[in-house]
Amino acid sequence: MNSAVVIDAVRSPMGRARPAGALAGVHPVELLAQVVSALVERTAVDPGEVDDLLVGCVTQSSEQSGNIGRMAWLAAGLPEQVPSVTIERKCGSGQQALQFAAQGVMAGSYDIVIAAGVESMSRVPIGSNRQGADIYGPSVNERYAPGLLPQGVAAELIAHRWNLDRKQLDEFAARSHQLAARADSANAFVREIVPIRVPATDETVYRDETIRPGTTLDSIAALTPSFRTEEYAERFPELRWHVTPANSSQLTDGASAVLIASERAARRMGWRPRARLRSFYACGDDPLMMLTAPIAATREILARTSLAIDQIDHFEVNEAFASVPLAWQSDLEVDIDRLNPRGGAIALGHPLGATGCRLLTTMLHAMEDADQRRGLQTVCEAGGMANALILERD
């Protein structure tokens, strides 16, 4: 079986999803096009030799509805014969693009492939593709009566099950910003970020807009919980309602892209692989709790690779809500210093379809800087699913 190796991984800066956000003036097609163009330029790959472009994108409506990977490739002026497909596995869409890309290489279908992700949450708001419709259907509604839950309520259920109080969630949120700010101040993100030009203003964005260096426990302690309603309070009287905007991931604009190749293609191109995708796995879990599947995904991928948890140097667990990585860390008894050491989605943002590739990009660069061998990343997903992968350096 062919090995799937990572040649390079890049991302845009992260912009806040608001009308005045740093990247709000960039059409999502153009945002992805700039990131893919930078990846092609950095690697000196002949773009005509790329077999496919696999792109994660969650809200496939409006400006993101036209097979955004194909439009981005054409917008970048790249060869017309290269196809693209857009993938949607909720918050794991970008990670699923990585998995499909690596599987294609390992199966011999691809020699050179790009996995990417993009989301402009300022221009295409989360949930806008629902158009007010029932997305579950009568059978799911009946099976899970009185109904499935918003993710924020699921995060509250996780906090309750794992005995996580408001202080613990806020401390983790402050940690995320502090670690990201420390990395930013040390220019640790410079190698992974490609500048993005905003056509409307002709300005260029170089750094993440989402990091709040001054975040402390005290500064966020007074925020009101976001997901308590009378209906949910009556349904779940045990909940104490701890989830706020500060201990949740940020709505964000961003894109990321990873060049993956077979070892044969890497030798032919004269590339020195930076890591290999050793293993990957996706699973489902309780759709009511919704965000617990990273625990099961992590246990299974370790079992499949015969690796112990202590053999992993670096963990990226998407910070959809602080309760998710904290429950994961508690259940798996992982040293917190190995968890999201440069901050996570609470500080860096969560541009849905782009997050999986962003996690790998940050993890790869951090592992290189620390001379670490193995990293594991996992993303919780709506509907009670998760993806996990193991990245390994020689």
Short mmCIF file of C-alpha atoms in Angstrom, two decimals:
data_model
loop_
_atom_site.label_atom_id
_atom_site.label_comp_id
_atom_site.label_asym_id
_atom_site.label_seq_id
_atom_site.Cartn_x
_atom_site.Cartn_y
_atom_site.Cartn_z
CA MET A 1 0.00 0.00 0.00
CA ASN A 2 1.22 3.51 -0.84
CA SER A 3 2.00 5.92 1.98
CA ALA A 4 0.28 9.31 1.95
CA VAL A 5 2.77 12.04 2.86
CA VAL A 6 2.25 15.71 3.64
CA ILE A 7 4.33 18.05 1.49
CA ASP A 8 3.06 21.36 2.85
CA ALA A 9 0.14 22.83 4.78
CA VAL A 10 -0.98 26.45 4.87
CA ARG A 11 -3.87 28.52 6.12
CA SER A 12 -5.26 32.00 5.93
CA PRO A 13 -5.32 34.28 8.93
CA MET A 14 -8.55 33.85 10.87
CA GLY A 15 -11.05 36.72 10.63
CA ARG A 16 -14.00 37.42 12.89
CA ALA A 17 -17.34 36.68 11.24
CA ARG A 18 -18.84 40.12 11.35
CA PRO A 19 -19.54 42.77 8.70
CA ALA A 20 -16.36 44.62 9.63
CA GLY A 21 -14.27 41.46 10.06
CA ALA A 22 -10.80 41.35 8.55
CA LEU A 23 -11.82 38.88 5.82
CA ALA A 24 -15.49 39.80 5.44
CA GLY A 25 -14.70 41.71 2.25
CA VAL A 26 -13.33 38.59 0.54
CA HIS A 27 -15.69 36.35 -1.44
CA PRO A 28 -15.21 32.78 -0.14
CA VAL A 29 -14.21 31.58 -3.61
CA GLU A 30 -11.45 34.19 -3.68
CA LEU A 31 -10.41 33.37 -0.11
CA LEU A 32 -9.86 29.72 -0.96
CA ALA A 33 -8.28 30.61 -4.31
CA GLN A 34 -5.63 32.72 -2.59
CA VAL A 35 -4.78 29.95 -0.13
CA VAL A 36 -4.58 27.26 -2.82
CA SER A 37 -2.47 29.55 -5.04
CA ALA A 38 -0.04 30.09 -2.18
CA LEU A 39 0.23 26.34 -1.59
CA VAL A 40 0.94 25.71 -5.28
CA GLU A 41 3.58 28.46 -5.30
CA ARG A 42 5.27 27.31 -2.09
CA THR A 43 5.59 23.71 -3.22
CA ALA A 44 6.41 24.48 -6.87
CA VAL A 45 4.00 21.71 -7.84
CA ASP A 46 2.96 21.65 -11.47
CA PRO A 47 -0.76 22.36 -10.93
CA GLY A 48 -1.61 20.29 -13.99
CA GLU A 49 -0.31 17.22 -12.14
CA VAL A 50 -2.74 17.63 -9.24
CA ASP A 51 -5.25 14.78 -9.51
CA ASP A 52 -8.05 16.36 -7.49
CA LEU A 53 -8.97 19.17 -5.09
CA LEU A 54 -11.11 17.98 -2.17
CA VAL A 55 -12.70 20.82 -0.21
CA GLY A 56 -14.61 20.84 3.07
CA CYS A 57 -17.40 23.41 3.29
CA VAL A 58 -20.42 23.17 5.57
CA THR A 59 -22.87 25.89 4.57
CA GLN A 60 -23.18 25.21 0.87
CA SER A 61 -25.58 27.98 -0.01
CA SER A 62 -25.35 31.44 -1.54
CA GLU A 63 -21.72 32.26 -2.38
CA GLN A 64 -20.61 28.80 -1.23
CA SER A 65 -23.13 26.79 -3.25
CA GLY A 66 -21.37 26.32 -6.59
CA ASN A 67 -18.88 23.52 -5.80
CA ILE A 68 -16.61 26.07 -4.20
CA GLY A 69 -13.42 24.07 -4.75
CA ARG A 70 -13.95 24.03 -8.51
CA MET A 71 -14.69 27.76 -8.59
CA ALA A 72 -11.65 28.54 -6.40
CA TRP A 73 -9.35 26.50 -8.65
CA LEU A 74 -10.61 28.35 -11.72
CA ALA A 75 -10.45 31.70 -9.91
CA ALA A 76 -6.78 31.03 -9.20
CA GLY A 77 -6.15 30.67 -12.94
CA LEU A 78 -5.11 27.03 -12.56
CA PRO A 79 -5.47 24.31 -15.24
CA GLU A 80 -9.03 23.53 -16.22
CA GLN A 81 -8.51 19.76 -16.40
CA VAL A 82 -8.14 19.40 -12.60
CA PRO A 83 -11.48 18.49 -10.96
CA SER A 84 -12.77 19.31 -7.50
CA VAL A 85 -15.43 18.09 -5.12
CA THR A 86 -16.98 19.75 -2.08
CA ILE A 87 -17.42 17.63 1.08
CA GLU A 88 -19.79 18.14 3.99
CA ARG A 89 -19.37 16.24 7.24
CA LYS A 90 -20.33 19.17 9.44
CA CYS A 91 -17.40 20.51 11.48
CA GLY A 92 -15.23 17.61 10.31
CA SER A 93 -15.63 18.46 6.62
CA GLY A 94 -12.03 19.60 6.17
CA GLN A 95 -10.71 16.63 8.11
CA GLN A 96 -12.83 14.32 5.96
CA ALA A 97 -11.24 15.95 2.89
CA LEU A 98 -7.84 15.01 4.35
CA GLN A 99 -9.03 11.46 4.96
CA PHE A 100 -10.43 11.00 1.46
CA ALA A 101 -7.28 12.51 -0.07
CA ALA A 102 -4.99 10.18 1.89
CA GLN A 103 -7.17 7.17 1.12
CA GLY A 104 -7.00 8.03 -2.59
CA VAL A 105 -3.21 8.10 -2.44
CA MET A 106 -3.01 4.87 -0.47
CA ALA A 107 -5.35 3.15 -2.91
CA GLY A 108 -3.30 4.31 -5.89
CA SER A 109 -6.02 6.56 -7.31
CA TYR A 110 -4.07 9.75 -6.61
CA ASP A 111 -0.40 10.65 -6.86
CA ILE A 112 -0.78 14.32 -5.94
CA VAL A 113 -3.91 15.75 -4.33
CA ILE A 114 -4.92 18.85 -2.37
CA ALA A 115 -7.24 18.65 0.64
CA ALA A 116 -8.65 22.00 1.70
CA GLY A 117 -11.46 23.72 3.54
CA VAL A 118 -13.14 27.10 3.55
CA GLU A 119 -15.94 28.92 5.33
CA SER A 120 -16.94 32.57 5.20
CA MET A 121 -19.29 32.76 8.15
CA SER A 122 -19.68 36.52 7.83
CA ARG A 123 -20.97 36.26 4.25
CA VAL A 124 -22.77 32.89 4.44
CA PRO A 125 -24.17 32.63 8.00
CA ILE A 126 -24.26 29.30 9.76
CA GLY A 127 -27.61 27.56 9.25
CA SER A 128 -28.65 29.76 6.33
CA ASN A 129 -28.85 26.73 4.05
CA ARG A 130 -31.72 25.31 6.12
CA GLN A 131 -34.12 27.95 4.80
CA GLY A 132 -36.29 27.48 7.89
CA ALA A 133 -37.02 23.83 7.06
CA ASP A 134 -37.12 20.75 9.29
CA ILE A 135 -33.74 19.14 8.62
CA TYR A 136 -34.46 15.97 10.62
CA GLY A 137 -37.63 14.52 9.14
CA PRO A 138 -40.46 12.74 10.96
CA SER A 139 -38.67 9.46 11.70
CA VAL A 140 -35.67 11.09 13.40
CA ASN A 141 -37.98 13.44 15.29
CA GLU A 142 -39.98 10.45 16.49
CA ARG A 143 -36.92 8.38 17.41
CA TYR A 144 -35.40 11.17 19.51
CA ALA A 145 -38.57 12.77 20.85
CA PRO A 146 -38.98 15.28 22.32
CA GLY A 147 -36.22 16.32 19.92
CA LEU A 148 -32.54 16.65 19.17
CA LEU A 149 -30.72 19.64 20.60
CA PRO A 150 -28.67 22.64 19.59
CA GLN A 151 -24.96 22.02 19.99
CA GLY A 152 -24.73 24.48 22.85
CA VAL A 153 -27.23 22.49 24.91
CA ALA A 154 -25.27 19.32 24.11
CA ALA A 155 -22.17 21.11 25.40
CA GLU A 156 -24.08 21.82 28.62
CA LEU A 157 -24.99 18.14 28.96
CA ILE A 158 -21.33 17.22 28.54
CA ALA A 159 -20.30 19.73 31.20
CA HIS A 160 -22.85 18.20 33.57
CA ARG A 161 -21.85 14.58 32.87
CA TRP A 162 -18.15 15.30 33.39
CA ASN A 163 -18.75 17.58 36.40
CA LEU A 164 -17.25 20.63 34.72
CA ASP A 165 -18.23 23.91 36.36
CA ARG A 166 -18.27 27.41 34.92
CA LYS A 167 -14.86 28.26 36.32
CA GLN A 168 -13.23 25.26 34.63
CA LEU A 169 -14.77 26.15 31.27
CA ASP A 170 -13.72 29.79 31.56
CA GLU A 171 -10.20 28.84 32.69
CA PHE A 172 -9.84 26.66 29.61
CA ALA A 173 -11.11 29.47 27.39
CA ALA A 174 -8.64 31.93 28.88
CA ARG A 175 -5.88 29.35 28.41
CA SER A 176 -6.73 29.05 24.72
CA HIS A 177 -6.36 32.80 24.17
CA GLN A 178 -3.20 33.00 26.28
CA LEU A 179 -1.51 30.13 24.41
CA ALA A 180 -2.51 31.51 21.03
CA ALA A 181 -1.34 35.00 22.01
CA ARG A 182 1.98 33.60 23.18
CA ALA A 183 2.43 31.73 19.90
CA ASP A 184 1.44 34.80 17.90
CA SER A 185 3.88 37.02 19.81
CA ALA A 186 6.66 34.51 19.13
CA ASN A 187 5.76 34.52 15.41
CA ALA A 188 5.01 30.79 15.69
CA PHE A 189 2.14 31.09 13.19
CA VAL A 190 4.13 32.95 10.54
CA ARG A 191 5.24 29.85 8.60
CA GLU A 192 1.71 28.47 8.35
CA ILE A 193 -0.19 31.66 7.49
CA VAL A 194 -0.40 32.98 3.94
CA PRO A 195 -1.37 36.67 3.62
CA ILE A 196 -4.81 37.39 2.19
CA ARG A 197 -5.53 40.42 0.08
CA VAL A 198 -8.93 42.05 0.58
CA PRO A 199 -9.98 43.32 -2.86
CA ALA A 200 -12.51 45.85 -1.60
CA THR A 201 -9.89 47.78 0.39
CA ASP A 202 -6.69 46.53 -1.27
CA GLU A 203 -5.40 45.78 2.21
CA THR A 204 -3.56 42.59 3.15
CA VAL A 205 -4.29 40.57 6.28
CA TYR A 206 -1.27 38.87 7.82
CA ARG A 207 -2.30 37.83 11.34
CA ASP A 208 -5.23 36.23 13.13
CA GLU A 209 -7.87 38.73 14.16
CA THR A 210 -9.57 36.38 16.62
CA ILE A 211 -6.99 36.18 19.41
CA ARG A 212 -7.74 38.28 22.50
CA PRO A 213 -4.47 38.47 24.47
CA GLY A 214 -6.09 40.16 27.46
CA THR A 215 -8.58 37.37 28.15
CA THR A 216 -8.59 36.35 31.80
CA LEU A 217 -10.93 34.42 34.03
CA ASP A 218 -12.17 37.66 35.55
CA SER A 219 -12.77 39.35 32.20
CA ILE A 220 -15.22 36.66 31.02
CA ALA A 221 -16.79 35.56 34.30
CA ALA A 222 -19.77 37.93 34.05
CA LEU A 223 -21.00 36.77 30.64
CA THR A 224 -24.51 35.32 30.51
CA PRO A 225 -25.02 31.69 29.43
CA SER A 226 -26.07 31.49 25.79
CA PHE A 227 -28.34 28.46 25.47
CA ARG A 228 -30.70 28.45 28.44
CA THR A 229 -34.37 28.70 27.54
CA GLU A 230 -37.41 27.91 29.65
CA GLU A 231 -38.09 24.87 27.45
CA TYR A 232 -34.62 23.39 27.90
CA ALA A 233 -34.45 24.35 31.57
CA GLU A 234 -37.66 22.39 32.16
CA ARG A 235 -36.44 19.43 30.09
CA PHE A 236 -33.02 19.33 31.79
CA PRO A 237 -33.49 20.61 35.36
CA GLU A 238 -30.10 19.20 36.35
CA LEU A 239 -28.17 21.67 34.16
CA ARG A 240 -26.56 24.75 35.71
CA TRP A 241 -25.98 26.52 32.37
CA HIS A 242 -22.29 27.36 32.03
CA VAL A 243 -21.74 27.76 28.26
CA THR A 244 -21.14 31.35 27.11
CA PRO A 245 -19.75 32.99 23.97
CA ALA A 246 -16.35 33.21 25.68
CA ASN A 247 -15.98 29.47 26.32
CA SER A 248 -17.30 28.54 22.88
CA SER A 249 -15.57 28.60 19.50
CA GLN A 250 -15.69 31.82 17.51
CA LEU A 251 -17.65 32.22 14.28
CA THR A 252 -14.88 32.81 11.79
CA ASP A 253 -13.85 33.36 8.18
CA GLY A 254 -10.92 31.26 7.03
CA ALA A 255 -9.43 28.72 4.65
CA SER A 256 -6.67 26.12 4.74
CA ALA A 257 -5.06 23.71 2.27
CA VAL A 258 -2.73 20.70 2.46
CA LEU A 259 -0.72 19.11 -0.36
CA ILE A 260 -0.66 15.31 -0.05
CA ALA A 261 1.30 12.97 -2.31
CA SER A 262 2.44 9.40 -2.68
CA GLU A 263 6.05 8.69 -1.75
CA ARG A 264 6.66 7.89 -5.42
CA ALA A 265 5.44 11.33 -6.49
CA ALA A 266 7.44 13.00 -3.73
CA ARG A 267 10.64 11.38 -4.98
CA ARG A 268 9.84 12.31 -8.57
CA MET A 269 9.18 15.94 -7.61
CA GLY A 270 12.21 16.19 -5.32
CA TRP A 271 10.04 16.94 -2.30
CA ARG A 272 11.06 16.07 1.22
CA PRO A 273 7.87 14.91 2.99
CA ARG A 274 7.21 16.69 6.26
CA ALA A 275 5.03 13.95 7.75
CA ARG A 276 2.85 11.02 6.81
CA LEU A 277 -0.81 10.40 7.49
CA ARG A 278 -0.47 7.15 9.41
CA SER A 279 -4.12 6.42 10.14
CA PHE A 280 -7.60 7.92 10.18
CA TYR A 281 -11.01 6.95 11.45
CA ALA A 282 -14.56 8.28 11.63
CA CYS A 283 -17.37 7.14 13.90
CA GLY A 284 -20.80 7.99 15.21
CA ASP A 285 -21.96 8.35 18.80
CA ASP A 286 -25.02 9.53 20.74
CA PRO A 287 -26.67 12.28 18.62
CA LEU A 288 -28.29 13.81 21.69
CA MET A 289 -24.99 14.35 23.50
CA MET A 290 -23.68 15.00 19.98
CA LEU A 291 -20.13 16.15 20.81
CA THR A 292 -18.70 13.13 22.66
CA ALA A 293 -17.60 11.09 19.61
CA PRO A 294 -13.97 12.37 19.71
CA ILE A 295 -13.49 10.16 22.78
CA ALA A 296 -14.61 7.01 20.95
CA ALA A 297 -12.74 8.02 17.79
CA THR A 298 -9.51 8.51 19.73
CA ARG A 299 -9.77 5.20 21.54
CA GLU A 300 -10.46 3.31 18.31
CA ILE A 301 -7.71 4.90 16.22
CA LEU A 302 -5.18 4.17 18.96
CA ALA A 303 -6.37 0.57 19.12
CA ARG A 304 -6.15 0.20 15.34
CA THR A 305 -2.59 1.50 15.28
CA SER A 306 -1.50 -0.34 18.47
CA LEU A 307 -0.36 2.97 19.92
CA ALA A 308 -0.63 3.95 23.56
CA ILE A 309 -1.87 7.40 24.50
CA ASP A 310 1.59 8.21 25.90
CA GLN A 311 3.13 7.64 22.47
CA ILE A 312 1.32 10.70 21.10
CA ASP A 313 3.26 13.93 21.59
CA HIS A 314 0.67 16.47 20.45
CA PHE A 315 -3.13 16.47 20.51
CA GLU A 316 -5.50 18.79 18.68
CA VAL A 317 -9.08 18.43 19.89
CA ASN A 318 -11.33 21.01 18.30
CA GLU A 319 -12.56 23.53 20.84
CA ALA A 320 -16.16 23.69 19.62
CA PHE A 321 -16.99 24.37 23.27
CA ALA A 322 -14.61 24.19 26.22
CA SER A 323 -16.51 21.23 27.66
CA VAL A 324 -15.61 19.08 24.62
CA PRO A 325 -11.79 18.98 24.97
CA LEU A 326 -12.05 19.02 28.77
CA ALA A 327 -14.30 15.94 28.78
CA TRP A 328 -11.98 14.28 26.25
CA GLN A 329 -8.93 15.11 28.35
CA SER A 330 -10.56 13.84 31.52
CA ASP A 331 -11.80 10.62 29.96
CA LEU A 332 -8.47 9.77 28.32
CA GLU A 333 -6.32 11.12 31.18
CA VAL A 334 -4.06 13.14 28.89
CA ASP A 335 -1.57 15.67 30.21
CA ILE A 336 -3.18 19.00 29.36
CA ASP A 337 0.17 20.45 28.26
CA ARG A 338 -0.02 18.21 25.19
CA LEU A 339 -3.54 19.42 24.33
CA ASN A 340 -3.92 22.33 21.89
CA PRO A 341 -0.59 23.86 22.96
CA ARG A 342 -1.00 26.86 20.63
CA GLY A 343 -4.62 27.47 21.52
CA GLY A 344 -7.66 26.23 19.68
CA ALA A 345 -10.94 27.34 18.15
CA ILE A 346 -11.90 29.41 21.19
CA ALA A 347 -9.00 31.74 20.35
CA LEU A 348 -8.27 30.98 16.70
CA GLY A 349 -11.85 30.51 15.58
CA HIS A 350 -13.81 27.73 13.95
CA PRO A 351 -14.44 28.36 10.24
CA LEU A 352 -16.44 25.12 10.04
CA GLY A 353 -15.33 23.46 6.78
CA ALA A 354 -11.78 24.80 7.08
CA THR A 355 -11.13 23.65 10.63
CA GLY A 356 -9.86 20.11 9.93
CA CYS A 357 -7.13 21.33 7.60
CA ARG A 358 -6.36 24.26 9.93
CA LEU A 359 -5.82 21.87 12.83
CA LEU A 360 -3.40 19.75 10.82
CA THR A 361 -1.56 22.84 9.59
CA THR A 362 -1.04 24.19 13.10
CA MET A 363 -0.20 20.76 14.52
CA LEU A 364 2.39 20.02 11.82
CA HIS A 365 4.24 23.28 12.37
CA ALA A 366 4.10 22.95 16.16
CA MET A 367 5.41 19.37 16.00
CA GLU A 368 8.29 20.48 13.79
CA ASP A 369 9.16 23.33 16.14
CA ALA A 370 9.17 20.96 19.13
CA ASP A 371 10.80 18.08 17.18
CA GLN A 372 7.91 15.76 18.02
CA ARG A 373 7.10 12.53 16.23
CA ARG A 374 3.36 11.86 16.51
CA GLY A 375 0.24 14.01 16.63
CA LEU A 376 -3.44 13.14 16.85
CA GLN A 377 -6.32 15.41 15.93
CA THR A 378 -10.04 14.90 16.31
CA VAL A 379 -13.12 16.99 15.57
CA CYS A 380 -16.62 16.64 17.00
CA GLU A 381 -19.45 16.94 14.49
CA ALA A 382 -23.16 17.68 14.49
CA GLY A 383 -25.32 14.58 14.52
CA GLY A 384 -22.99 12.86 16.98
CA MET A 385 -19.95 12.02 14.85
CA ALA A 386 -16.19 12.57 14.90
CA ASN A 387 -13.12 12.15 12.73
CA ALA A 388 -9.65 11.33 14.05
CA LEU A 389 -6.27 11.06 12.37
CA ILE A 390 -2.68 10.38 13.37
CA LEU A 391 0.14 12.39 11.80
CA GLU A 392 3.64 10.98 12.05
CA ARG A 393 7.05 12.50 11.37
CA ASP A 394 10.11 10.35 10.67
#
